[in-house]
Short mmCIF file of C-alpha atoms in Angstrom, two decimals:
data_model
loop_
_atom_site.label_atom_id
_atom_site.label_comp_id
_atom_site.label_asym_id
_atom_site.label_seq_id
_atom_site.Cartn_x
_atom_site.Cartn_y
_atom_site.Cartn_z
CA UNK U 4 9.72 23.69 8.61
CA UNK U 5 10.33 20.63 10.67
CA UNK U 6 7.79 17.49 10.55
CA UNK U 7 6.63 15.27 12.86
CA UNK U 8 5.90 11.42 12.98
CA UNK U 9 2.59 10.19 14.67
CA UNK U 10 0.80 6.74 15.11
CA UNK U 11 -3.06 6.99 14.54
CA UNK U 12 -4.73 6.37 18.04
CA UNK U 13 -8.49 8.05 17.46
CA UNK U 14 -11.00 7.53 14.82
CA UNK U 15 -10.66 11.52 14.34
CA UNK U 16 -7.43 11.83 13.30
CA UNK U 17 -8.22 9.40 10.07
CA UNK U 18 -10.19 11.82 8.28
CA UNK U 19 -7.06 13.81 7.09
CA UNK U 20 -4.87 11.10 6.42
CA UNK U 21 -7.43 9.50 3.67
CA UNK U 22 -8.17 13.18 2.11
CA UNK U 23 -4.06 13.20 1.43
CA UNK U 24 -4.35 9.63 -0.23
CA UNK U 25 -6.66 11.04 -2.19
CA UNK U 26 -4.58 14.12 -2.78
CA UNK U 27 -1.56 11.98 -3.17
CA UNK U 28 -2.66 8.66 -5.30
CA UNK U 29 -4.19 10.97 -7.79
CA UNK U 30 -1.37 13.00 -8.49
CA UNK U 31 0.07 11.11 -10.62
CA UNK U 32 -2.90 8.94 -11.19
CA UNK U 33 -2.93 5.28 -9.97
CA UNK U 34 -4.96 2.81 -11.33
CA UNK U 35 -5.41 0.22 -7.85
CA UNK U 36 -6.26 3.59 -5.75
CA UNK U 37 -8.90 4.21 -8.50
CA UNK U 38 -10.50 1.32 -7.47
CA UNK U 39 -9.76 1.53 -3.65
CA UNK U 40 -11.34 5.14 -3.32
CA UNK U 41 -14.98 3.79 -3.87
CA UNK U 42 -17.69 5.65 -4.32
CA UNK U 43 -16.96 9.22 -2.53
CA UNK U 44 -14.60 10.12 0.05
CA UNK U 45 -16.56 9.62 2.94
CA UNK U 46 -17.20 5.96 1.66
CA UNK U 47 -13.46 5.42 0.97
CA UNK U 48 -12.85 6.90 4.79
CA UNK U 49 -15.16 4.80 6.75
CA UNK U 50 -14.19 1.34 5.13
CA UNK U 51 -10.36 2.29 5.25
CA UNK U 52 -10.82 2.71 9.15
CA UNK U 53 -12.86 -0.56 8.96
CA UNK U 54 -10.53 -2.29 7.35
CA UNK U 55 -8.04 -1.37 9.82
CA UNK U 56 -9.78 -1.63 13.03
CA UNK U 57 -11.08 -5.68 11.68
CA UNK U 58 -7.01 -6.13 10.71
CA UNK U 59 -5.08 -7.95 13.55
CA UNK U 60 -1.62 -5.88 13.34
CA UNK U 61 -2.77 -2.94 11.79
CA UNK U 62 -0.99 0.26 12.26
CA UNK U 63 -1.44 3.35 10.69
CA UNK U 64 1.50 6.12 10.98
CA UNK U 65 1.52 9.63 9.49
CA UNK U 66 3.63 13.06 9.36
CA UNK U 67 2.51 16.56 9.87
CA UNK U 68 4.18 19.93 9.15
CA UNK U 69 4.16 21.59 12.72
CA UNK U 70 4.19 25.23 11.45
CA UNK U 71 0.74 24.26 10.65
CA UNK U 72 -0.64 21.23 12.25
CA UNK U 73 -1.27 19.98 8.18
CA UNK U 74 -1.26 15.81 7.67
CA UNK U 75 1.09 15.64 4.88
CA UNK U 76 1.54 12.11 4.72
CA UNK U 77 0.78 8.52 5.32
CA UNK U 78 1.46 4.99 5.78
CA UNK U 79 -0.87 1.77 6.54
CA UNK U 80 1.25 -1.12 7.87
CA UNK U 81 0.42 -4.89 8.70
CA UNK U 82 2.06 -6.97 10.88
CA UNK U 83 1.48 -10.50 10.35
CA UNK U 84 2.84 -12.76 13.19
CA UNK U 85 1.98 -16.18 11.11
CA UNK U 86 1.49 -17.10 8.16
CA UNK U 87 -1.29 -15.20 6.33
CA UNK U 88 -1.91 -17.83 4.07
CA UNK U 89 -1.58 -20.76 5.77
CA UNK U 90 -4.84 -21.72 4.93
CA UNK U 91 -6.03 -20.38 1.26
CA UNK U 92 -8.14 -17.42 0.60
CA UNK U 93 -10.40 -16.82 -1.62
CA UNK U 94 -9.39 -14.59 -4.71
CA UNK U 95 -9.80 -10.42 -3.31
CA UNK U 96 -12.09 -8.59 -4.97
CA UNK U 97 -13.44 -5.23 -5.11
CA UNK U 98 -17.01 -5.93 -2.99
CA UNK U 99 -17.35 -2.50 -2.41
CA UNK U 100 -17.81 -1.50 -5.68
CA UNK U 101 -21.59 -1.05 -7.42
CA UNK U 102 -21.93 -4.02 -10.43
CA UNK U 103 -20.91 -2.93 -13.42
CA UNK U 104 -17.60 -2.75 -15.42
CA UNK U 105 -15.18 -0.84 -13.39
CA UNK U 106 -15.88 -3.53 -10.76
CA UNK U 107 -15.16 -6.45 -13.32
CA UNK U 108 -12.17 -4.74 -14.35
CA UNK U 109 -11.13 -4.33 -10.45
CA UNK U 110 -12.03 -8.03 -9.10
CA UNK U 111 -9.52 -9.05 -12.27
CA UNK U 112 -7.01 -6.57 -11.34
CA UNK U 113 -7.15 -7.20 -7.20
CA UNK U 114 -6.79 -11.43 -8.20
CA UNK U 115 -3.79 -10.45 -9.96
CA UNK U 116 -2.17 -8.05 -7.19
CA UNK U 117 -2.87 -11.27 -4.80
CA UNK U 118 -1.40 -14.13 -6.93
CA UNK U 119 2.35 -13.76 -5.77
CA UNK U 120 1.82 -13.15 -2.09
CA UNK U 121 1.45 -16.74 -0.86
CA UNK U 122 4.97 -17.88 -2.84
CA UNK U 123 6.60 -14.87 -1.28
CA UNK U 124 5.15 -13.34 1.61
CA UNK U 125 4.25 -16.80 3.98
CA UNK U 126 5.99 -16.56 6.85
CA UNK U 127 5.62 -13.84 9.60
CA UNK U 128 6.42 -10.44 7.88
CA UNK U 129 5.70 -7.02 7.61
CA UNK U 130 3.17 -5.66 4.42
CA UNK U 131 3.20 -1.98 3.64
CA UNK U 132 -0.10 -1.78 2.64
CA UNK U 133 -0.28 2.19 1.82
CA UNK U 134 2.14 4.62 1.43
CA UNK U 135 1.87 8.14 0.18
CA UNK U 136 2.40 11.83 0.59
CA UNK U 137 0.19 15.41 -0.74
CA UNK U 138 2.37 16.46 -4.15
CA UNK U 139 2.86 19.59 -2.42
CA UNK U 140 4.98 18.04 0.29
CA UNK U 141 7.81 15.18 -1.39
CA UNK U 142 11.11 15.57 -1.38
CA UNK U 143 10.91 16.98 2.58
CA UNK U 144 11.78 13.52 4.17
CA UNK U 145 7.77 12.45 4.94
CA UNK U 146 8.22 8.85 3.40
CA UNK U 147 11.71 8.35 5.05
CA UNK U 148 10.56 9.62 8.66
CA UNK U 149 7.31 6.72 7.87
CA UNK U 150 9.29 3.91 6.54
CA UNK U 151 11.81 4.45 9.03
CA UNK U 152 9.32 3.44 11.76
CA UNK U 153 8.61 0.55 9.61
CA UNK U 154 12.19 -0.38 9.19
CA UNK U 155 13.05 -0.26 13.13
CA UNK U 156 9.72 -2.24 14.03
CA UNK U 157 10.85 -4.87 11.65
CA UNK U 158 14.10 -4.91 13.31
CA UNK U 159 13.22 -5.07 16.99
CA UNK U 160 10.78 -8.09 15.30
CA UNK U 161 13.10 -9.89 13.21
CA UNK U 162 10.72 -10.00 10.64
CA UNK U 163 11.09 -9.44 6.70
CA UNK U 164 8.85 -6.51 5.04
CA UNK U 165 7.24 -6.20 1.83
CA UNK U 166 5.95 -3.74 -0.55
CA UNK U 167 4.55 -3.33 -3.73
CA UNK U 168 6.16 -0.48 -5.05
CA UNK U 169 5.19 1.94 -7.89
CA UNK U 170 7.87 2.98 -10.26
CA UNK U 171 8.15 6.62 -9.23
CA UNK U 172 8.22 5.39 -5.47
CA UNK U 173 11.04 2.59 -6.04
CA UNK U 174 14.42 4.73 -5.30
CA UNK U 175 12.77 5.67 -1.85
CA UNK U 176 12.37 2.28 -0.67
CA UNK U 177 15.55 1.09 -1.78
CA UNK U 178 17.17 3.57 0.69
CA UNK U 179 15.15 1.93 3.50
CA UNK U 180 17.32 -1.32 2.72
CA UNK U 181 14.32 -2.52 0.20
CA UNK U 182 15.29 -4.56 -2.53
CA UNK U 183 13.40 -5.65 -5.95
CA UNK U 184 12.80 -9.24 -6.06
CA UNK U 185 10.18 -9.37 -8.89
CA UNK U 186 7.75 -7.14 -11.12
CA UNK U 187 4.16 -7.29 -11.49
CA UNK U 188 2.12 -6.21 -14.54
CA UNK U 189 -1.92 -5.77 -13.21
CA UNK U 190 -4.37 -6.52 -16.38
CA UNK U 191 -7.71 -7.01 -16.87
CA UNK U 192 -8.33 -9.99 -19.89
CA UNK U 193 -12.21 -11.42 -20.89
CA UNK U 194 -13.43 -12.95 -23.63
CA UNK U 195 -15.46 -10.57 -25.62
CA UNK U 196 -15.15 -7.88 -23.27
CA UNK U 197 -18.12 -5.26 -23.21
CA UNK U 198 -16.84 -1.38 -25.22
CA UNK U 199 -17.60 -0.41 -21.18
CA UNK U 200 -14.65 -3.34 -19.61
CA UNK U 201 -12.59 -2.03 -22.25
CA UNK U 202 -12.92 1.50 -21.99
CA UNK U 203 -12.45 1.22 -17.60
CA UNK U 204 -9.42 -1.25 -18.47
CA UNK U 205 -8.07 1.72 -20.49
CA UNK U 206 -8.71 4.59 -17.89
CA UNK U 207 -7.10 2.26 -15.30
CA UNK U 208 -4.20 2.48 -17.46
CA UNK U 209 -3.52 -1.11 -16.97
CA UNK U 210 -1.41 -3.18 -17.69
CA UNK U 211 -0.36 -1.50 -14.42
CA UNK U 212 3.83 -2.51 -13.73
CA UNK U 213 4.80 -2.32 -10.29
CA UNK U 214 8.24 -3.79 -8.38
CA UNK U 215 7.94 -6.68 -5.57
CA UNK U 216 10.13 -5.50 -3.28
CA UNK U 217 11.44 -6.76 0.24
CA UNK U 218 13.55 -5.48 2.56
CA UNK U 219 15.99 -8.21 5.45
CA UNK U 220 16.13 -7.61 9.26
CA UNK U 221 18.64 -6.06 10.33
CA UNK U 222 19.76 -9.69 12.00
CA UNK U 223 19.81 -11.31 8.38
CA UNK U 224 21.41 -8.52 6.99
CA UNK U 225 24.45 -8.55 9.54
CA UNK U 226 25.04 -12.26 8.85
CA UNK U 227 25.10 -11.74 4.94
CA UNK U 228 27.39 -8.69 5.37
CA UNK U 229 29.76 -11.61 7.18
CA UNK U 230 29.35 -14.17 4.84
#
């Protein structure tokens, strides 16, 4: 069954791709999609195509199986062609969440995601935002056919790319030329934190460990192979 690699050009087509992130980031479970997914599906769908339409350099790219047409996979990339943080931004938090703990929990854990990306990531570079494929579907070369897009538009751009990788989806990015150049462990900490903080801190499963990776141009990578 042979698949096939697609960029998102129509509102429509978005539907399917969030119901596999759904699929996908829930199986196994992952604490920042908890948070991400919002209040219902449809919520989660509409502010995910938001968030990409508002997004200068936004591209979305996914795979489907062509024996049946299916969305199997997909992957949200940003192309930034300054410096994102140039000037600072306020700490990310999860807005879109009602009050209460699980929000708390998020705005801590979203602060912490953000607090290494202006040391590492300021220059023009390419941020995989999302990527993920339906359990049903790994191991058939999805993630490589999306990553590969990734890896020949950062090419053509001379640009470096970023991720922040689970541990399960590590090995696959390191054979897309990605490297790990630090670790992150996402918490939650208050003082005197409500039995509700603690008990959404623990469902979160946080701490939640993750690799920094980054992967070199093609360019950079031909003059270290020389060096």
């Amino acid at each position: 069954m042979s698949l096939k690699l697609h960029e998102l050009t129509n509102d429509e087509g978005f539907k399917a791709i969030n119901a596999v992130a759904h699929e996908a980031y829930g199986n196994p479970f992952n604490g920042v999609w908890e948070l991400t997914k919002g209040t219902s599906p449809e919520e989660a769908c509409a502010r995910q195509l938001a968030w990409h339409k508002i997004q200068p350099g936004s591209h979305w790219v996914y795979v489907t199986d062509e024996s049946t047409g299916e969305v199997i996979g997909g992957t949200r990339y940003i192309i930034y062609e300054t410096n994102p943080y140039a000037v600072e931004q306020p700490p990310r938090k999860a807005s879109w969440l009602p009050e209460g703990p699980l929000r708390q929990v998020g705005d801590h854990l979203l602060a912490s995601l953000g607090k290494h990306r202006p040391v590492l990531m300021n220059k023009p570079h390419i941020l995989i935002s999302l990527c993920f494929v339906h359990s049903a579907h790994r191991k058939r070369g999805a993630a490589n056919l999306m990553l590969e897009w990734g890896a020949r538009k950062a090419d053509e751009l001379g640009l470096e790319s970023f991720v922040e990788s689970t541990d399960m989806a590590r090995r696959t990015y390191e054979k897309q030329g990605f490297y790990v150049i630090g670790e992150f462990n996402l918490d939650a900490q208050e003082e005197n934190p409500s039995k509700e903080f603690i008990a959404e801190r623990e469902r979160l499963e946080c701490p939640i460990h993750g690799f920094i990776m980054k992967r070199d141009p093609r360019d950079a990578r031909d003059v270290k192979s020389t060096q």
